[in-house]
């Protein structure tokens, strides 16, 4: 809440106006006093890598304590569950069952442009504790291609060598225009984001 302060009046002063803003925080309560929290990631996940995701947990196992906790996870993308797995977390006897660990889901063409990660565990009492988080993935393509010139700059009329490499089975096309075309019509330029959106739609 912004706290208004008194000000002095004068004919040459401008009276400030401050808008009020507020946020209501609702208390989250678990009957079993157990929680699983998946940390958000500030960046877009990179394609072709395993991105670490940190998970925090506080579990009340009751009188029957296990030596390890099994966390189950599901990765959903484009409306389908594309990946499942488990993570086994050892527990030291006589200590409180809480801590954190890293989960390393793989990021590839099947996960773009967004993945939904569901992580859960089952308590000895039969209760289920879960955490959910969404992640944005950069545009991914199953066939990788690379195009480059032998020299970055050249004189008019000078020979230039163009190199192209691609995965087997890739369909490649080369389109060369003057740069001024994109200055007057930037929407005509292809980008990984534009190709990815066309493929998804």
XYZ file of N, CA and C in Angstrom:
603
model
N 0.842 -1.184 0.000
C 0.000 0.000 0.000
C 0.886 1.246 0.000
N 0.541 2.202 -0.806
C 1.269 3.466 -0.786
C 0.722 4.328 0.347
N 1.623 4.897 1.127
C 1.216 5.723 2.258
C 1.276 7.191 1.845
N 0.131 7.866 1.865
C 0.083 9.288 1.523
C 0.731 10.127 2.624
N 1.499 11.103 2.183
C 2.147 12.009 3.127
C 1.601 13.415 2.926
N 1.508 14.192 3.989
C 0.991 15.567 3.838
C 1.982 16.438 3.062
N 1.462 17.366 2.310
C 2.311 18.279 1.558
C 1.826 19.710 1.787
N 2.705 20.659 1.496
C 2.385 22.068 1.671
C 1.727 22.614 0.409
N 0.771 23.485 0.584
C 0.061 24.063 -0.556
C 0.720 25.373 -0.978
N 0.787 25.592 -2.286
C 1.320 26.823 -2.835
C 0.722 27.025 -4.208
N 0.595 28.288 -4.623
C 0.014 28.583 -5.931
C 0.891 28.085 -7.073
N 2.203 27.945 -6.825
C 3.127 27.556 -7.889
C 3.507 26.075 -7.830
N 2.898 25.332 -6.955
C 3.230 23.911 -6.819
C 2.203 23.073 -7.567
N 2.693 21.935 -8.047
C 1.789 20.951 -8.664
C 1.458 19.893 -7.620
N 0.182 19.663 -7.429
C -0.231 18.672 -6.428
C -0.026 17.256 -6.981
N 0.764 16.432 -6.346
C 0.983 15.059 -6.855
C -0.236 14.181 -6.627
N -0.401 13.243 -7.517
C -1.474 12.256 -7.384
C -0.852 10.859 -7.402
N -1.157 10.081 -6.406
C -0.602 8.738 -6.287
C -1.752 7.726 -6.324
N -1.621 6.760 -7.230
C -2.631 5.709 -7.289
C -2.391 4.648 -6.231
N -3.449 4.063 -5.756
C -3.351 2.993 -4.762
C -3.356 1.640 -5.450
N -2.528 0.742 -4.953
C -2.474 -0.621 -5.489
C -2.402 -1.596 -4.326
N -2.934 -2.778 -4.525
C -2.886 -3.772 -3.458
C -2.810 -5.167 -4.072
N -2.350 -6.105 -3.274
C -2.274 -7.502 -3.689
C -2.710 -8.365 -2.518
N -3.597 -9.287 -2.766
C -4.076 -10.196 -1.730
C -3.338 -11.527 -1.846
N -2.681 -11.928 -0.783
C -1.955 -13.201 -0.748
C -2.801 -14.221 0.011
N -3.150 -15.296 -0.666
C -3.971 -16.335 -0.049
C -3.073 -17.406 0.571
N -3.406 -17.846 1.748
C -2.621 -18.851 2.441
C -2.867 -20.224 1.820
N -1.770 -20.929 1.543
C -1.883 -22.284 1.010
C -1.735 -23.256 2.163
N -2.649 -24.194 2.241
C -2.648 -25.119 3.372
C -2.739 -26.548 2.876
N -1.890 -27.399 3.436
C -1.921 -28.827 3.128
C -2.313 -29.580 4.388
N -3.373 -30.392 4.367
C -3.786 -31.142 5.563
C -2.678 -32.038 6.109
N -1.828 -32.570 5.215
C -0.735 -33.451 5.656
C 0.517 -32.673 6.031
N 0.478 -31.323 5.870
C 1.650 -30.472 6.125
C 2.833 -30.885 5.252
N 2.537 -31.233 4.024
C 3.561 -31.646 3.060
C 3.450 -30.771 1.823
N 4.598 -30.411 1.260
C 4.614 -29.490 0.127
C 5.694 -29.905 -0.867
N 5.416 -29.676 -2.150
C 6.392 -29.842 -3.222
C 6.333 -28.587 -4.078
N 7.484 -27.958 -4.279
C 7.539 -26.701 -5.027
C 8.592 -26.818 -6.127
N 8.176 -26.573 -7.366
C 9.089 -26.566 -8.514
C 9.454 -25.118 -8.803
N 10.746 -24.800 -8.741
C 11.182 -23.417 -8.951
C 10.948 -22.979 -10.395
N 10.522 -21.729 -10.598
C 10.419 -21.211 -11.967
C 11.797 -20.908 -12.537
N 11.866 -20.821 -13.859
C 13.108 -20.485 -14.552
C 12.891 -19.182 -15.292
N 13.808 -18.234 -15.116
C 13.638 -16.902 -15.698
C 13.925 -16.872 -17.189
N 14.628 -17.864 -17.708
C 15.014 -17.843 -19.113
C 14.226 -18.882 -19.909
N 14.306 -18.762 -21.226
C 13.715 -19.759 -22.123
C 14.645 -20.963 -22.214
N 14.086 -22.160 -22.119
C 14.912 -23.366 -22.152
C 15.508 -23.554 -23.538
N 16.782 -23.947 -23.579
C 17.513 -24.115 -24.834
C 17.265 -25.499 -25.413
N 17.090 -25.544 -26.719
C 16.824 -26.808 -27.405
C 18.102 -27.647 -27.480
N 17.931 -28.958 -27.338
C 19.066 -29.870 -27.445
C 19.889 -29.994 -26.189
N 19.377 -29.521 -25.052
C 20.114 -29.591 -23.796
C 19.227 -30.176 -22.700
N 19.874 -30.528 -21.611
C 19.154 -30.901 -20.400
C 19.225 -29.719 -19.441
N 18.088 -29.140 -19.151
C 18.032 -27.947 -18.324
C 17.703 -28.337 -16.881
N 18.570 -27.953 -15.912
C 18.300 -28.307 -14.511
C 17.142 -27.496 -13.938
N 16.255 -28.182 -13.262
C 15.108 -27.564 -12.590
C 15.171 -27.973 -11.115
N 15.165 -26.979 -10.231
C 15.286 -27.282 -8.800
C 13.911 -27.501 -8.175
N 13.831 -28.551 -7.346
C 12.588 -28.922 -6.671
C 12.824 -28.900 -5.163
N 11.936 -28.243 -4.435
C 11.988 -28.209 -2.975
C 10.820 -29.044 -2.427
N 11.071 -29.703 -1.311
C 10.006 -30.532 -0.729
C 10.075 -30.493 0.793
N 8.910 -30.569 1.411
C 8.733 -30.765 2.852
C 7.657 -31.830 2.990
N 8.011 -32.971 3.542
C 7.085 -34.102 3.590
C 6.899 -34.575 5.026
N 5.663 -34.854 5.368
C 5.330 -35.419 6.671
C 4.973 -36.892 6.456
N 5.931 -37.761 6.764
C 5.723 -39.190 6.524
C 5.005 -39.899 7.659
N 4.747 -39.192 8.749
C 4.059 -39.821 9.873
C 4.984 -40.756 10.637
N 4.398 -41.768 11.257
C 5.187 -42.720 12.046
C 5.983 -43.673 11.166
N 5.479 -43.940 9.976
C 6.149 -44.879 9.069
C 7.047 -44.097 8.111
N 8.339 -44.045 8.425
C 9.279 -43.298 7.605
C 10.047 -44.234 6.676
N 10.180 -43.803 5.444
C 10.887 -44.586 4.442
C 12.348 -44.133 4.347
N 13.204 -45.038 3.822
C 14.617 -44.710 3.632
C 14.848 -43.827 2.420
N 13.912 -43.840 1.489
C 14.022 -42.991 0.312
C 12.633 -42.578 -0.157
N 12.610 -41.469 -0.863
C 11.355 -40.948 -1.404
C 11.417 -41.071 -2.921
N 10.355 -41.586 -3.502
C 10.286 -41.707 -4.962
C 9.376 -40.598 -5.486
N 9.954 -39.730 -6.286
C 9.190 -38.674 -6.946
C 8.909 -39.103 -8.390
N 7.669 -38.981 -8.802
C 7.260 -39.299 -10.173
C 7.031 -37.989 -10.925
N 7.428 -37.963 -12.176
C 7.197 -36.744 -12.951
C 6.664 -37.094 -14.336
N 5.876 -36.180 -14.875
C 5.325 -36.297 -16.223
C 5.555 -34.977 -16.950
N 5.952 -35.061 -18.197
C 6.167 -33.888 -19.037
C 5.105 -33.901 -20.131
N 4.325 -32.815 -20.184
C 3.254 -32.700 -21.168
C 3.572 -31.568 -22.130
N 3.434 -31.816 -23.428
C 3.667 -30.796 -24.457
C 2.719 -31.052 -25.615
N 2.197 -29.964 -26.180
C 1.287 -30.037 -27.331
C 0.085 -30.934 -27.059
N -0.366 -30.946 -25.809
C -1.570 -31.685 -25.456
C -1.368 -33.141 -25.120
N -0.136 -33.660 -25.195
C 0.125 -35.078 -24.922
C 1.212 -35.231 -23.860
N 1.144 -36.312 -23.118
C 2.213 -36.667 -22.187
C 3.321 -37.333 -22.993
N 4.461 -36.680 -23.093
C 5.532 -37.173 -23.963
C 6.658 -37.844 -23.183
N 6.681 -37.662 -21.870
C 7.795 -38.224 -21.112
C 7.382 -38.443 -19.665
N 7.817 -39.548 -19.099
C 7.587 -39.841 -17.682
C 8.883 -40.382 -17.088
N 8.986 -40.301 -15.787
C 10.187 -40.804 -15.132
C 10.060 -40.717 -13.622
N 11.111 -41.120 -12.936
C 11.140 -41.085 -11.474
C 12.464 -40.506 -10.995
N 12.429 -40.002 -9.787
C 13.640 -39.534 -9.104
C 13.615 -40.089 -7.689
N 14.679 -40.784 -7.300
C 14.774 -41.385 -5.968
C 15.644 -40.491 -5.083
N 15.062 -40.040 -3.987
C 15.751 -39.146 -3.070
C 15.984 -39.861 -1.744
N 17.271 -40.130 -1.380
C 17.531 -40.795 -0.092
C 17.187 -39.910 1.088
N 16.786 -40.529 2.183
C 16.385 -39.814 3.391
C 17.192 -40.350 4.561
N 17.797 -39.453 5.334
C 18.534 -39.854 6.526
C 17.553 -40.036 7.685
N 17.707 -41.166 8.381
C 16.821 -41.461 9.498
C 17.081 -40.490 10.648
N 16.015 -40.081 11.306
C 16.132 -39.195 12.449
C 16.171 -37.728 12.085
N 16.096 -37.410 10.804
C 16.087 -36.011 10.380
C 14.741 -35.675 9.764
N 14.462 -34.377 9.688
C 13.211 -33.925 9.090
C 13.253 -34.173 7.588
N 12.133 -34.647 7.062
C 12.080 -34.992 5.642
C 11.829 -33.733 4.824
N 12.902 -33.015 4.541
C 12.810 -31.840 3.681
C 14.147 -31.627 2.994
N 14.118 -30.922 1.898
C 15.352 -30.676 1.152
C 15.032 -30.228 -0.257
N 15.989 -30.402 -1.137
C 15.795 -30.043 -2.536
C 16.689 -30.919 -3.398
N 16.382 -30.976 -4.680
C 17.175 -31.740 -5.640
C 16.972 -31.138 -7.017
N 17.815 -31.567 -7.953
C 17.742 -31.083 -9.330
C 17.140 -32.156 -10.225
N 16.211 -31.728 -11.047
C 15.626 -32.573 -12.077
C 16.114 -32.039 -13.428
N 16.533 -32.939 -14.314
C 17.132 -32.517 -15.582
C 16.329 -33.038 -16.770
N 15.185 -32.432 -17.056
C 14.408 -32.882 -18.222
C 15.099 -32.478 -19.524
N 15.044 -33.360 -20.499
C 15.637 -33.062 -21.801
C 14.700 -32.168 -22.606
N 15.297 -31.255 -23.372
C 14.540 -30.306 -24.186
C 14.866 -30.575 -25.644
N 13.831 -30.890 -26.438
C 14.043 -31.198 -27.847
C 12.839 -30.744 -28.657
N 12.760 -31.212 -29.900
C 11.690 -30.765 -30.800
C 10.313 -31.164 -30.286
N 10.222 -32.239 -29.496
C 8.926 -32.689 -28.986
C 8.392 -31.802 -27.865
N 9.261 -31.024 -27.227
C 8.836 -30.226 -26.079
C 8.503 -28.780 -26.427
N 8.923 -28.293 -27.590
C 8.665 -26.894 -27.969
C 7.182 -26.715 -28.336
N 6.603 -25.538 -28.106
C 7.200 -24.313 -27.544
C 7.002 -24.165 -26.039
N 6.268 -25.066 -25.399
C 6.035 -24.961 -23.969
C 5.824 -26.360 -23.399
N 6.360 -26.571 -22.204
C 6.162 -27.850 -21.523
C 5.517 -27.605 -20.164
N 4.740 -28.584 -19.733
C 4.100 -28.569 -18.429
C 4.701 -29.724 -17.628
N 5.339 -29.401 -16.519
C 5.991 -30.414 -15.694
C 5.155 -30.665 -14.445
N 4.735 -31.898 -14.263
C 3.999 -32.312 -13.074
C 4.876 -33.270 -12.281
N 5.102 -32.931 -11.013
C 5.936 -33.751 -10.137
C 5.113 -34.110 -8.908
N 5.141 -35.383 -8.525
C 4.352 -35.777 -7.359
C 5.010 -36.962 -6.653
N 4.612 -37.166 -5.403
C 5.047 -38.317 -4.619
C 3.881 -38.791 -3.769
N 3.930 -40.030 -3.362
C 2.863 -40.636 -2.560
C 3.398 -40.903 -1.156
N 2.718 -40.352 -0.166
C 3.136 -40.522 1.226
C 2.797 -41.924 1.722
N 3.478 -42.398 2.773
C 3.142 -43.721 3.335
C 1.679 -43.832 3.764
N 1.073 -42.710 4.111
C -0.335 -42.723 4.511
C -1.276 -42.854 3.320
N -0.747 -42.746 2.094
C -1.573 -42.817 0.892
C -1.886 -41.467 0.292
N -1.527 -40.390 0.975
C -1.764 -39.054 0.441
C -0.818 -38.733 -0.709
N -1.275 -37.862 -1.580
C -0.484 -37.463 -2.746
C -0.132 -35.989 -2.643
N 1.152 -35.671 -2.853
C 1.648 -34.297 -2.811
C 2.254 -33.995 -4.178
N 1.844 -32.877 -4.790
C 2.254 -32.592 -6.167
C 2.664 -31.146 -6.325
N 3.463 -30.907 -7.356
C 3.861 -29.561 -7.757
C 3.816 -29.462 -9.271
N 3.479 -28.287 -9.804
C 3.306 -28.104 -11.241
C 3.997 -26.819 -11.662
N 4.640 -26.846 -12.842
C 5.292 -25.649 -13.365
C 5.332 -25.713 -14.891
N 5.127 -24.546 -15.526
C 5.218 -24.425 -16.984
C 6.550 -23.791 -17.362
N 7.121 -24.243 -18.491
C 8.385 -23.714 -18.988
C 8.256 -23.417 -20.473
N 8.860 -22.301 -20.895
C 8.886 -21.923 -22.303
C 10.144 -22.473 -22.958
N 9.985 -23.035 -24.153
C 11.096 -23.662 -24.878
C 11.323 -22.901 -26.176
N 12.595 -22.677 -26.515
C 12.914 -21.990 -27.759
C 12.513 -22.859 -28.951
N 12.330 -22.280 -30.139
C 11.968 -23.084 -31.323
C 12.981 -24.185 -31.601
N 12.482 -25.394 -31.778
C 13.335 -26.559 -32.036
C 12.949 -27.183 -33.372
N 13.928 -27.762 -34.034
C 13.699 -28.427 -35.319
C 14.408 -29.776 -35.311
N 13.753 -30.763 -35.900
C 14.326 -32.112 -35.918
C 15.504 -32.226 -36.869
N 15.520 -31.436 -37.946
C 16.624 -31.461 -38.907
C 17.430 -30.170 -38.763
N 18.684 -30.318 -38.409
C 19.559 -29.169 -38.219
C 20.264 -28.835 -39.528
N 20.324 -27.560 -39.856
C 21.020 -27.095 -41.053
C 21.852 -25.874 -40.696
N 22.966 -25.709 -41.416
C 23.863 -24.591 -41.166
C 24.351 -24.038 -42.498
N 24.378 -22.718 -42.622
C 24.775 -22.049 -43.861
C 25.739 -20.926 -43.514
N 26.877 -20.867 -44.237
C 27.831 -19.807 -43.963
C 28.717 -19.563 -45.184
N 29.242 -18.333 -45.258
C 30.184 -17.939 -46.299
C 31.610 -18.132 -45.791
N 32.519 -18.405 -46.721
C 33.923 -18.555 -46.339
C 34.498 -17.232 -45.848
N 34.031 -16.116 -46.423
C 34.449 -14.779 -46.000
C 33.212 -13.969 -45.615
N 33.319 -13.231 -44.536
C 32.195 -12.426 -44.076
C 31.937 -11.225 -44.976
N 32.984 -10.674 -45.617
C 32.844 -9.523 -46.490
C 33.617 -9.769 -47.778
N 33.199 -9.093 -48.844
C 33.873 -9.241 -50.126
C 33.660 -8.022 -51.007
N 34.490 -7.882 -52.017
C 34.394 -6.770 -52.964
C 33.415 -7.112 -54.074
N 32.833 -6.121 -54.739
C 31.937 -6.400 -55.873
C 32.653 -7.200 -56.955
N 31.994 -8.252 -57.437
C 32.575 -9.104 -58.465
C 33.508 -10.183 -57.938
N 33.763 -10.191 -56.662
C 34.664 -11.192 -56.084
C 33.928 -12.519 -55.901
N 34.638 -13.609 -56.142
C 34.049 -14.929 -55.968
C 33.833 -15.205 -54.484
N 32.725 -15.851 -54.201
C 32.389 -16.193 -52.814
C 32.027 -17.669 -52.727
N 32.444 -18.289 -51.656
C 32.137 -19.695 -51.421
C 31.069 -19.800 -50.325
N 30.003 -20.520 -50.656
C 28.897 -20.713 -49.733
C 28.896 -22.162 -49.276
N 28.858 -22.386 -47.984
C 28.905 -23.732 -47.408
C 27.555 -24.065 -46.773
N 27.119 -25.288 -46.982
C 25.846 -25.762 -46.445
C 26.035 -27.150 -45.862
N 25.577 -27.328 -44.641
C 25.598 -28.648 -44.002
C 24.226 -28.903 -43.379
N 23.780 -30.143 -43.441
C 22.454 -30.490 -42.906
C 22.413 -31.956 -42.542
N 21.440 -32.298 -41.712
C 21.232 -33.689 -41.337
C 20.720 -34.481 -42.543
N 20.992 -35.788 -42.604
C 20.457 -36.606 -43.706
C 18.933 -36.544 -43.749
N 18.389 -36.418 -44.951
C 16.939 -36.352 -45.124
C 16.371 -34.962 -45.033
N 17.222 -33.966 -44.846
C 16.742 -32.586 -44.742
C 16.444 -32.009 -46.125
N 15.426 -31.180 -46.207
C 15.086 -30.457 -47.430
C 15.555 -29.020 -47.272
N 16.533 -28.619 -48.079
C 17.131 -27.290 -47.945
C 16.859 -26.465 -49.196
N 16.639 -25.183 -49.013
C 16.457 -24.253 -50.117
C 17.191 -22.970 -49.784
N 17.791 -22.362 -50.773
C 18.548 -21.125 -50.589
C 17.821 -19.996 -51.298
N 17.619 -18.906 -50.587
C 16.898 -17.746 -51.117
C 17.763 -16.517 -50.865
N 18.201 -15.849 -51.911
C 19.077 -14.689 -51.778
C 18.388 -13.457 -52.358
N 18.291 -12.408 -51.565
C 17.707 -11.146 -52.004
C 18.561 -10.012 -51.452
N 18.336 -8.828 -51.968
C 19.025 -7.655 -51.452
C 18.486 -7.308 -50.065
N 19.338 -6.837 -49.198
C 18.937 -6.535 -47.828
C 17.856 -5.459 -47.759
N 17.782 -4.594 -48.763
C 16.785 -3.528 -48.749
C 15.359 -4.080 -48.821
N 15.198 -5.314 -49.349
C 13.863 -5.918 -49.422
C 13.293 -6.080 -48.019
N 14.107 -6.515 -47.087
C 13.644 -6.725 -45.728
C 13.477 -5.418 -44.961
N 14.152 -4.375 -45.422
C 13.971 -3.077 -44.777
C 12.591 -2.508 -45.078
N 12.097 -2.748 -46.306
C 10.778 -2.242 -46.685
C 9.658 -3.225 -46.339
N 10.001 -4.501 -46.224
C 8.992 -5.519 -45.921
C 9.576 -6.544 -44.943
N 9.739 -6.155 -43.681
C 10.386 -7.063 -42.715
C 9.584 -8.326 -42.441
N 8.262 -8.294 -42.670
C 7.457 -9.491 -42.398
C 7.753 -10.622 -43.365
N 8.444 -10.319 -44.475
C 8.764 -11.359 -45.449
C 9.987 -12.172 -45.048
N 10.730 -11.698 -44.056
C 11.942 -12.397 -43.645
C 11.589 -13.619 -42.799
N 12.257 -14.730 -43.077
C 12.028 -15.958 -42.332
C 12.861 -15.944 -41.057
N 12.310 -16.509 -40.011
C 13.021 -16.666 -38.750
C 12.624 -17.999 -38.140
N 13.411 -18.437 -37.164
C 13.091 -19.703 -36.511
C 11.744 -19.636 -35.799
N 11.415 -18.452 -35.226
C 10.122 -18.306 -34.544
C 8.961 -18.396 -35.530
N 9.124 -17.780 -36.729
C 8.053 -17.798 -37.709
C 7.835 -19.201 -38.265
N 8.915 -19.905 -38.563
C 8.799 -21.273 -39.077
C 8.178 -22.182 -38.039
N 8.593 -22.007 -36.781
C 8.049 -22.831 -35.707
C 6.562 -22.611 -35.508
N 6.106 -21.343 -35.560
C 4.684 -21.049 -35.385
C 3.860 -21.602 -36.538
N 4.410 -21.569 -37.757
C 3.694 -22.112 -38.924
C 3.535 -23.613 -38.814
N 4.574 -24.293 -38.285
C 4.516 -25.741 -38.161
C 3.518 -26.158 -37.100
N 3.443 -25.373 -35.995
C 2.536 -25.717 -34.891
C 1.088 -25.484 -35.306
N 0.828 -24.378 -36.016
C -0.548 -24.062 -36.404
C -1.009 -24.944 -37.555
